[in-house]
């Protein structure tokens, strides 16, 4: 006999387990080889088949037994009538993800070789309603060949039956699978009639009606199925009718139907005993029609950039609460941006990953988080950031309660949650803002500002904190005798962040969409306005910056002296590097400041055709900070670039993504790496040299392809 | 990455866009295969200008309502870019929502070209995930049994995330061919779907890294009766382990190992000539301390070979999670037999003069310490941008390892 699989669904408490275990018993006693699988976290489906014995659930078995030591015999037990029994199990109420648990339990059964067992019929007894994708697993292709719904005449039971029918359509396998309903009567007035009307309206058969009878209770009290104890009872006969239908279905699928779930209005008609109206548009799977919302290319996730940002607080620990793979990817990013590029950097080893597994995503990861906090604390970390990833967010781990627990045990320990996990479509900019808000919790708002003290705040984590940049910044501060207080989100200690309030003057490393929000967070934390200047790049910005700082510090003379030095050199360079009449298009997906390069190329005589800024994580409502608003556009897509290249034939394309190098136009990648005049001549020289070469696309290496 | 290791297959990430970048970057850098048309043709949804690992770009609502609709939109777009197989892989978050991939695949008419992996593979070792995916792909392809073709083998247990896997593959293939063996397929390391179909006719599966293929070799054995062999000294890293590996393959296939051994000896000769001509070089190496963190088969080959070959002293040896238990045990016994028990299963030491480890750790060590040589050898390395051959496996791998040590020695000593 070919394996036939049946899923028995129904509202919680309707009697699914009782009925399904009876069906399993009857089928087995009639000679079928039956595997009965309970899919409810409370794991009591097989109780009556096992004489009241509690069976070890598959999921708790997976929690405790190493993979290589597992065996099918440990989780599949023989019950009365020879029925083979298994229970999926699941987490305690309110924890983890029970739906995922069903999927994992099925996978484990498969891995342990359940498919090789000589079984004719598998019965899945499934938790109440189809509340999420996990509980719909038995409806998936490869599982249930037939579905039976147990219901009573109560409205909520029929409502659940209706939802199960919707789930069945969402998981359509291309052939009808609804075998019918079993009416497990509650003895309500007009119960049969109401269920009959529902069945008629949904196009579903009523396989059997089970009358209300104390025999069930008696059998349960003896931990046996009714069919085993009272095989000649009327109820047992009704249940045998189900087994007959089921066997017939296993031979011929013709008796199965596609259901037509009712709309809410139709359900209302049913509840009010009105005629159930016909509808012109029957239920359709909503999952099929949800359109794709174009979010654009995300460079990273918010949690990753939040992690990188908070890990700049050197003596704090960071716990990544999530899978090890997220930890690895986050750490790769940190190394790439904050270690490899910064030759003098001092990477800390205060990073912990809870390493959530499939099992912890089912049972909840709170205990793993507690363990990680204890470990960080035992290593002497007095400040801990907790960066949560998608997995604990989806399963609803309660981070704040854990933080409170540790706060009661050790009031000195500072634990700060970094709530980036909910921003699934958030990009690195959003993660940085979230992290800034977390770091700002370390700031002492009572500290008063002092003159000639300055904070540096990271505008964008991609601003490279290299040794060269540090030297340049030191030189800039020296011009005006400024004392550096705290380098927020670059490299600082907990106590430096705590003292952030010593300075009202802030140098932002770059202006980046989101940088304003960071400043806003800091101002709100301190309860006062900050005097913010962006560190300059390029001659025009540098000149302006020098004058602004000269004004603030009352050192205008020093500013003018520096301008004079730089101006002569700059003008001489420009005079020898003219590109008059050449045209250029600028494009950025990062939203980085491009004005300095625009200024430079204009000074060299080039004509700017367009400055295009891509969308920021699907949003175009960010504020553009540019001196060239008249030629700037937001939401500039890859298609727009190609269109403009074809239309304007620019001599040069400047962009911050290397992929644009292949668009058939002379291309230079724009990085902001330095400050003041550091990269100005380097960039200008690169552009100048590009025009000394033939147009892009003719390089000899291109002939090497097959 | 295992799906991406198949030349004409495509992995599709069912998850948020943020999960895509790392893997996309790894795939493109580890296994470049862009045609002359460049990236422009990928300026479409789900690819967004990048040719590899398109994503369904899940958002918050998808986690709540399910994202079946996204998959049905992704599949036609992705399939328009062509491949022999599409593999849908759930991100950790997407694994929790239970979308109906089979239905989506069927509704797009891709039953014979698209598969999915439903298990949540989060936090399992890279090697185990690679192995699992390739086994799942083979189970999906389910090639019909074929007559065994004598003197043909599969080179198995190599991944595209192994350092310079292409050179490793060509080096090991050259050795096998020298023995008169033809490599039918190298599953997950640049093979095609057709080669995977053909792979069931091979006489033997020759294992490179056992951790990368423990399930897969059992799959071949149980379903197609193909036996496997692995190196008696661990993975084929370093001259002695390579020679043992070759001898074992020769015994299993009744082939003559001598021509292959001759190739290895010619590489050994190159080192010999260098060391014999400049004894100062080899004497400086002898007695140096080393640390290694890697799958046990890799750590074992490196440790035993370098101990015997130039007299390196292992001070910390750490077997990665997911290591082959027998390899771990043999490594532990080797250390114990040589009075080096203290080094076993210890965290990497910053004190070692030479450290072999994964890319991330290598990067951190290279910044944290002023002296010492760090070699990035592990899976997950994304430093794949070099052009010169720099594999770990095979004779060229042995030369590369020694070359890195020798060339960096003077710089390290001067610091």
PDB file of C-alpha atoms in Angstrom, chain A residues 328 332 335-336 340, chain B residues 22 25-26 29-30 126 159-165 168 237 291-295 298-299 302 306 320 348 353-367 369 372-386 388-393 396-398 400-405 408 411:
ATOM      1  CA  UNK A 328      30.287  36.072  11.523  1.00  0.00           C
ATOM      2  CA  UNK A 332      33.456  40.539   8.952  1.00  0.00           C
ATOM      3  CA  UNK A 335      36.928  44.026  10.487  1.00  0.00           C
ATOM      4  CA  UNK A 336      36.536  45.296   6.966  1.00  0.00           C
ATOM      5  CA  UNK A 340      41.648  46.528   7.963  1.00  0.00           C
TER       6      UNK A 340
ATOM      7  CA  UNK B  22      27.859  39.234   2.339  1.00  0.00           C
ATOM      8  CA  UNK B  25      30.148  39.439  -2.372  1.00  0.00           C
ATOM      9  CA  UNK B  26      31.561  36.029  -1.463  1.00  0.00           C
ATOM     10  CA  UNK B  29      34.712  37.145  -5.574  1.00  0.00           C
ATOM     11  CA  UNK B  30      35.122  33.384  -5.053  1.00  0.00           C
ATOM     12  CA  UNK B 126      29.940  26.131   7.352  1.00  0.00           C
ATOM     13  CA  UNK B 159      34.278  24.266  -1.659  1.00  0.00           C
ATOM     14  CA  UNK B 160      34.400  27.542  -3.502  1.00  0.00           C
ATOM     15  CA  UNK B 161      35.131  29.191  -0.179  1.00  0.00           C
ATOM     16  CA  UNK B 162      38.399  27.302   0.158  1.00  0.00           C
ATOM     17  CA  UNK B 163      41.299  29.540  -0.527  1.00  0.00           C
ATOM     18  CA  UNK B 164      41.967  29.646  -4.269  1.00  0.00           C
ATOM     19  CA  UNK B 165      39.798  26.591  -4.822  1.00  0.00           C
ATOM     20  CA  UNK B 168      43.446  23.554  -5.674  1.00  0.00           C
ATOM     21  CA  UNK B 237      47.794  19.624   2.549  1.00  0.00           C
ATOM     22  CA  UNK B 291      48.943  27.842  15.998  1.00  0.00           C
ATOM     23  CA  UNK B 292      46.170  26.436  13.900  1.00  0.00           C
ATOM     24  CA  UNK B 293      42.388  26.667  13.983  1.00  0.00           C
ATOM     25  CA  UNK B 294      40.659  24.754  11.208  1.00  0.00           C
ATOM     26  CA  UNK B 295      38.559  21.673  10.504  1.00  0.00           C
ATOM     27  CA  UNK B 298      43.062  20.398   7.751  1.00  0.00           C
ATOM     28  CA  UNK B 299      44.589  21.099  11.151  1.00  0.00           C
ATOM     29  CA  UNK B 302      49.168  20.972   8.601  1.00  0.00           C
ATOM     30  CA  UNK B 306      54.998  20.987   9.382  1.00  0.00           C
ATOM     31  CA  UNK B 320      36.661  23.819  14.322  1.00  0.00           C
ATOM     32  CA  UNK B 348      44.567  30.553  19.231  1.00  0.00           C
ATOM     33  CA  UNK B 353      55.169  32.741  15.330  1.00  0.00           C
ATOM     34  CA  UNK B 354      52.981  31.347  12.582  1.00  0.00           C
ATOM     35  CA  UNK B 355      49.186  31.194  12.804  1.00  0.00           C
ATOM     36  CA  UNK B 356      46.874  29.395  10.415  1.00  0.00           C
ATOM     37  CA  UNK B 357      43.257  30.443  10.792  1.00  0.00           C
ATOM     38  CA  UNK B 358      40.155  31.810   9.124  1.00  0.00           C
ATOM     39  CA  UNK B 359      40.087  35.126   7.351  1.00  0.00           C
ATOM     40  CA  UNK B 360      38.418  37.171  10.094  1.00  0.00           C
ATOM     41  CA  UNK B 361      40.816  35.989  12.767  1.00  0.00           C
ATOM     42  CA  UNK B 362      43.755  36.496  10.461  1.00  0.00           C
ATOM     43  CA  UNK B 363      42.705  40.087   9.862  1.00  0.00           C
ATOM     44  CA  UNK B 364      42.371  40.806  13.556  1.00  0.00           C
ATOM     45  CA  UNK B 365      45.676  39.149  14.400  1.00  0.00           C
ATOM     46  CA  UNK B 366      47.472  41.016  11.679  1.00  0.00           C
ATOM     47  CA  UNK B 367      46.378  44.276  13.265  1.00  0.00           C
ATOM     48  CA  UNK B 369      50.171  42.049  16.885  1.00  0.00           C
ATOM     49  CA  UNK B 372      54.241  36.889  13.732  1.00  0.00           C
ATOM     50  CA  UNK B 373      53.012  35.481  10.467  1.00  0.00           C
ATOM     51  CA  UNK B 374      49.311  34.897   9.904  1.00  0.00           C
ATOM     52  CA  UNK B 375      48.036  32.716   7.082  1.00  0.00           C
ATOM     53  CA  UNK B 376      44.407  32.900   6.113  1.00  0.00           C
ATOM     54  CA  UNK B 377      43.506  29.306   5.252  1.00  0.00           C
ATOM     55  CA  UNK B 378      39.937  28.788   6.336  1.00  0.00           C
ATOM     56  CA  UNK B 379      36.648  28.456   4.615  1.00  0.00           C
ATOM     57  CA  UNK B 380      34.974  31.820   4.647  1.00  0.00           C
ATOM     58  CA  UNK B 381      38.025  33.575   3.362  1.00  0.00           C
ATOM     59  CA  UNK B 382      37.031  36.468   1.183  1.00  0.00           C
ATOM     60  CA  UNK B 383      40.532  37.396   0.206  1.00  0.00           C
ATOM     61  CA  UNK B 384      40.030  35.772  -3.165  1.00  0.00           C
ATOM     62  CA  UNK B 385      41.068  38.676  -5.275  1.00  0.00           C
ATOM     63  CA  UNK B 386      44.645  37.631  -5.964  1.00  0.00           C
ATOM     64  CA  UNK B 388      48.701  34.155  -8.601  1.00  0.00           C
ATOM     65  CA  UNK B 389      47.839  30.611  -7.464  1.00  0.00           C
ATOM     66  CA  UNK B 390      47.534  30.560  -3.678  1.00  0.00           C
ATOM     67  CA  UNK B 391      45.716  27.349  -2.796  1.00  0.00           C
ATOM     68  CA  UNK B 392      46.080  25.396   0.404  1.00  0.00           C
ATOM     69  CA  UNK B 393      45.471  21.934  -1.056  1.00  0.00           C
ATOM     70  CA  UNK B 396      50.978  24.158  -5.149  1.00  0.00           C
ATOM     71  CA  UNK B 397      49.300  24.607  -1.782  1.00  0.00           C
ATOM     72  CA  UNK B 398      52.382  23.252  -0.015  1.00  0.00           C
ATOM     73  CA  UNK B 400      52.224  28.532  -1.208  1.00  0.00           C
ATOM     74  CA  UNK B 401      52.227  27.841   2.532  1.00  0.00           C
ATOM     75  CA  UNK B 402      55.997  27.591   2.690  1.00  0.00           C
ATOM     76  CA  UNK B 403      56.404  30.630   0.484  1.00  0.00           C
ATOM     77  CA  UNK B 404      54.176  32.749   2.700  1.00  0.00           C
ATOM     78  CA  UNK B 405      56.137  31.701   5.760  1.00  0.00           C
ATOM     79  CA  UNK B 408      57.036  37.007   5.642  1.00  0.00           C
ATOM     80  CA  UNK B 411      59.399  41.208   7.869  1.00  0.00           C
TER      81      UNK B 411
END
